[in-house]
Coordinates of C-alpha atoms in Angstrom, one line a residue:
L16 CA 60.7 25.8 57.1
A17 CA 57.3 24.0 56.1
S18 CA 56.2 23.9 60.0
Y19 CA 57.2 27.3 60.5
C20 CA 55.4 28.6 57.7
S21 CA 52.2 26.6 58.4
I22 CA 52.2 27.9 62.2
K23 CA 52.6 31.4 60.3
G24 CA 49.8 31.4 58.0
E25 CA 50.4 32.4 54.5
C26 CA 54.2 32.5 54.5
L27 CA 54.1 28.6 53.1
V28 CA 52.3 29.9 50.0
E29 CA 54.7 32.6 49.5
V30 CA 57.5 30.1 49.7
R31 CA 55.9 27.7 47.2
S32 CA 55.0 30.7 45.0
A33 CA 58.6 32.1 45.1
Y34 CA 60.0 28.6 44.4
N35 CA 57.8 28.1 41.5
E36 CA 58.9 31.6 40.1
S37 CA 62.6 30.6 40.6
I38 CA 62.1 27.5 38.6
Q39 CA 60.3 29.2 35.8
R40 CA 63.4 31.5 35.6
K41 CA 65.8 28.8 35.1
H42 CA 69.0 29.4 33.0
S43 CA 67.9 29.2 29.3
F44 CA 71.3 27.8 28.4
T45 CA 73.2 24.7 29.0
L46 CA 76.6 24.9 30.5
T47 CA 78.8 22.2 29.1
M48 CA 81.8 20.4 30.6
T49 CA 84.2 22.6 28.4
Q50 CA 82.7 26.0 29.5
Q51 CA 84.4 27.7 32.1
I52 CA 82.4 29.2 35.1
S53 CA 83.6 32.0 37.5
I54 CA 82.5 31.6 40.9
D55 CA 82.8 34.3 43.4
Y56 CA 84.2 33.6 46.7
E57 CA 84.5 37.0 47.9
T58 CA 80.8 38.2 48.2
H59 CA 78.8 37.3 51.3
S60 CA 75.3 35.8 50.5
P61 CA 73.0 37.1 53.1
R62 CA 71.4 35.1 55.4
F63 CA 67.8 35.0 56.8
S64 CA 66.5 34.0 60.0
V65 CA 63.3 31.6 59.9
H66 CA 62.4 32.6 63.3
D67 CA 61.7 36.4 62.2
A68 CA 58.7 37.5 59.9
L69 CA 60.2 40.3 58.5
Q70 CA 63.6 38.4 57.7
M71 CA 61.4 35.5 56.1
Q72 CA 59.8 38.0 54.0
Q73 CA 63.0 39.6 52.9
G74 CA 64.4 36.1 52.1
I75 CA 61.4 35.4 50.0
E76 CA 62.0 38.7 48.0
Y77 CA 65.7 37.7 47.7
L78 CA 64.8 34.3 46.4
N79 CA 62.6 36.0 43.8
E80 CA 65.4 38.4 43.0
N81 CA 68.4 36.1 43.0
G82 CA 67.1 32.5 42.8
Y83 CA 68.2 31.2 45.6
A84 CA 68.3 32.4 49.4
V85 CA 70.2 31.1 52.6
F86 CA 68.2 30.7 55.6
A87 CA 69.9 30.7 59.0
D88 CA 69.1 29.2 62.1
V89 CA 67.0 26.3 60.6
L90 CA 69.0 23.6 62.7
A91 CA 70.1 23.8 66.2
P92 CA 73.5 23.2 66.9
D93 CA 72.8 19.5 67.9
E94 CA 70.9 18.7 64.7
I95 CA 73.8 20.2 62.9
T96 CA 76.5 18.0 64.4
A97 CA 74.0 14.9 63.8
N98 CA 73.3 15.8 60.1
I99 CA 77.3 16.3 59.6
D100 CA 77.5 12.8 60.8
L101 CA 75.1 11.4 58.4
F102 CA 76.5 13.2 55.4
W103 CA 80.1 11.8 56.4
E104 CA 78.0 8.1 56.8
Y105 CA 76.5 8.5 53.5
L106 CA 80.1 9.9 51.9
E107 CA 82.0 7.0 53.6
N108 CA 79.6 4.2 52.4
L109 CA 79.6 5.1 48.7
P110 CA 80.8 2.2 46.4
A111 CA 83.8 2.4 44.3
P112 CA 85.3 4.4 42.7
Y113 CA 84.8 6.4 45.7
H114 CA 86.8 5.8 48.8
I115 CA 86.2 8.9 50.9
R116 CA 87.2 9.1 54.5
R117 CA 86.4 11.6 56.8
D118 CA 89.6 11.4 58.6
D119 CA 91.8 11.2 55.8
S120 CA 91.6 14.5 53.3
Q121 CA 93.8 12.9 50.8
T122 CA 90.8 11.0 49.7
W123 CA 88.4 13.6 49.2
D124 CA 89.9 15.2 46.0
A125 CA 90.4 12.1 43.8
A126 CA 86.8 10.9 43.4
W127 CA 84.6 13.2 45.3
P128 CA 81.0 12.6 43.9
G129 CA 78.7 15.3 41.9
L130 CA 79.8 18.4 40.0
T131 CA 82.9 19.4 42.0
H132 CA 83.3 22.5 39.9
V133 CA 79.9 24.1 41.0
G134 CA 79.6 22.2 44.6
I135 CA 76.4 20.2 43.7
M136 CA 75.8 16.7 44.5
P137 CA 72.7 15.7 42.5
S138 CA 73.4 12.1 42.0
D139 CA 74.9 8.7 43.4
G140 CA 72.0 8.2 45.8
I141 CA 72.4 11.7 48.1
P142 CA 68.7 13.1 46.9
H143 CA 67.4 10.3 49.0
S144 CA 70.1 9.2 51.8
Q145 CA 69.2 9.5 55.4
F146 CA 71.1 13.0 55.7
M147 CA 68.9 14.8 53.1
W148 CA 65.8 13.3 54.5
C149 CA 66.8 14.2 58.1
V150 CA 67.4 17.9 56.8
R151 CA 64.3 17.9 54.7
G152 CA 62.1 16.9 57.6
N153 CA 63.3 19.5 59.9
P154 CA 60.4 21.4 60.9
H155 CA 62.1 24.7 60.6

């Protein structure tokens, strides 16, 4: 995204601005582990293309309004495959109590890392894993 935006000019400034605004609007409450949250699995989040200036603008507007945006076609199919492999390599090399194996779905629930109730993995080394740096370093 950063490289695409720097090529396209002021887009990078808009993305940074949108990100800063979304950070400022963070939730004013703390979710405790005892609170129940509702996740809507039915509503489809719109995708915005990184290769289309109008869709990039719409994605930034959506980010400003909703606090998140999904940008499609950031990775080529071969990059997706390579990054999926890096993700599983990360998971399979986690120390105990994790014993996750890509080819054994029975190992996926018992000790999955992160905040499984919301699908976020903020710890256990993933922020600086090869997988994450490969995705972050993608020019789109």
